[in-house]
């Protein structure tokens, strides 16, 4: 099996919200392959961020894929708004909807790539039947809701299991990813690295941080 190339998707959650457009452009100039947009509704997770109007206004600043991670209840009611806002990839939490299979079809019919997200406590078997229809699986490696939390090491085995399940599809990891955890997640089979605090509020320049993450897979 060929593991797809390592991509970095900086999470806007840790950027300067007063300068979102500039922050996106800086991350793209620094080598970001996608821009990870964390949408939180204060119900599915105990935090609130932004929604379709903000993403629509950012679309023209983002000339890489807009990777929209929905941490919201009833995502099926909102995916059209996110597609209209310009999302390229829409991932939803499998725990937040009764009919994930139907929702993947719905997202694809809207012209977007579709992915499912699993919380740390959700067994990977839950999505086995979806493995051949998703464009990406996103594994939460922290409990969703906030940036800057510590990677949960028990997720490494889950990454291995999901890689075995999805072949060469994209496997994204989100939470606590930095130059210390990146080698292990890549070794386990992840190829899309979300990084919020490491890129936007860490001790390296955006370019250096992104390069260090990519180098972890070399
Ligand atoms: C957490 C979000 C993440 C978050 C990651 O709920 O889904 O995307 O921004 O932040 P770091 O990289 O700081 O753990
Ligand atoms: Zn995220």
PDB file of C-alpha atoms in Angstrom, residues 8 10-12 14-17 19-33 35 195-214:
ATOM      1  CA  UNK A   8      -0.142  19.924   6.823  1.00  0.00           C
ATOM      2  CA  UNK A  10      -2.905  24.452  10.100  1.00  0.00           C
ATOM      3  CA  UNK A  11      -5.912  24.985  12.380  1.00  0.00           C
ATOM      4  CA  UNK A  12      -7.208  28.539  12.504  1.00  0.00           C
ATOM      5  CA  UNK A  14      -4.943  29.202  17.361  1.00  0.00           C
ATOM      6  CA  UNK A  15      -4.462  32.117  14.964  1.00  0.00           C
ATOM      7  CA  UNK A  16      -5.181  35.796  15.561  1.00  0.00           C
ATOM      8  CA  UNK A  17      -8.946  35.996  14.919  1.00  0.00           C
ATOM      9  CA  UNK A  19      -6.612  39.054  11.240  1.00  0.00           C
ATOM     10  CA  UNK A  20      -8.068  35.816   9.872  1.00  0.00           C
ATOM     11  CA  UNK A  21      -7.515  36.610   6.181  1.00  0.00           C
ATOM     12  CA  UNK A  22      -3.882  37.620   6.704  1.00  0.00           C
ATOM     13  CA  UNK A  23      -3.225  34.581   8.888  1.00  0.00           C
ATOM     14  CA  UNK A  24      -4.552  32.250   6.186  1.00  0.00           C
ATOM     15  CA  UNK A  25      -2.392  33.898   3.538  1.00  0.00           C
ATOM     16  CA  UNK A  26       0.667  33.679   5.788  1.00  0.00           C
ATOM     17  CA  UNK A  27       0.057  29.977   6.450  1.00  0.00           C
ATOM     18  CA  UNK A  28      -0.432  29.241   2.738  1.00  0.00           C
ATOM     19  CA  UNK A  29       2.740  31.184   1.861  1.00  0.00           C
ATOM     20  CA  UNK A  30       4.542  29.141   4.520  1.00  0.00           C
ATOM     21  CA  UNK A  31       3.631  25.860   2.828  1.00  0.00           C
ATOM     22  CA  UNK A  32       0.225  24.841   4.242  1.00  0.00           C
ATOM     23  CA  UNK A  33      -1.482  22.267   2.015  1.00  0.00           C
ATOM     24  CA  UNK A  35      -6.470  25.311   5.977  1.00  0.00           C
ATOM     25  CA  UNK A 195      -1.661  21.644  13.861  1.00  0.00           C
ATOM     26  CA  UNK A 196      -3.059  24.704  15.592  1.00  0.00           C
ATOM     27  CA  UNK A 197      -0.932  25.908  18.465  1.00  0.00           C
ATOM     28  CA  UNK A 198       2.277  24.426  17.024  1.00  0.00           C
ATOM     29  CA  UNK A 199       1.964  26.506  13.847  1.00  0.00           C
ATOM     30  CA  UNK A 200       0.194  29.675  15.004  1.00  0.00           C
ATOM     31  CA  UNK A 201       1.420  30.143  18.562  1.00  0.00           C
ATOM     32  CA  UNK A 202       4.539  27.995  18.819  1.00  0.00           C
ATOM     33  CA  UNK A 203       8.177  28.967  18.992  1.00  0.00           C
ATOM     34  CA  UNK A 204       8.922  28.632  15.247  1.00  0.00           C
ATOM     35  CA  UNK A 205       7.981  30.720  12.247  1.00  0.00           C
ATOM     36  CA  UNK A 206       4.967  29.354  10.355  1.00  0.00           C
ATOM     37  CA  UNK A 207       7.282  28.137   7.596  1.00  0.00           C
ATOM     38  CA  UNK A 208       9.665  26.407   9.966  1.00  0.00           C
ATOM     39  CA  UNK A 209       6.846  24.760  11.909  1.00  0.00           C
ATOM     40  CA  UNK A 210       5.228  23.409   8.732  1.00  0.00           C
ATOM     41  CA  UNK A 211       8.584  22.226   7.382  1.00  0.00           C
ATOM     42  CA  UNK A 212       9.405  20.458  10.647  1.00  0.00           C
ATOM     43  CA  UNK A 213       6.076  18.608  10.532  1.00  0.00           C
ATOM     44  CA  UNK A 214       6.621  17.531   6.939  1.00  0.00           C
TER      45      UNK A 214
END
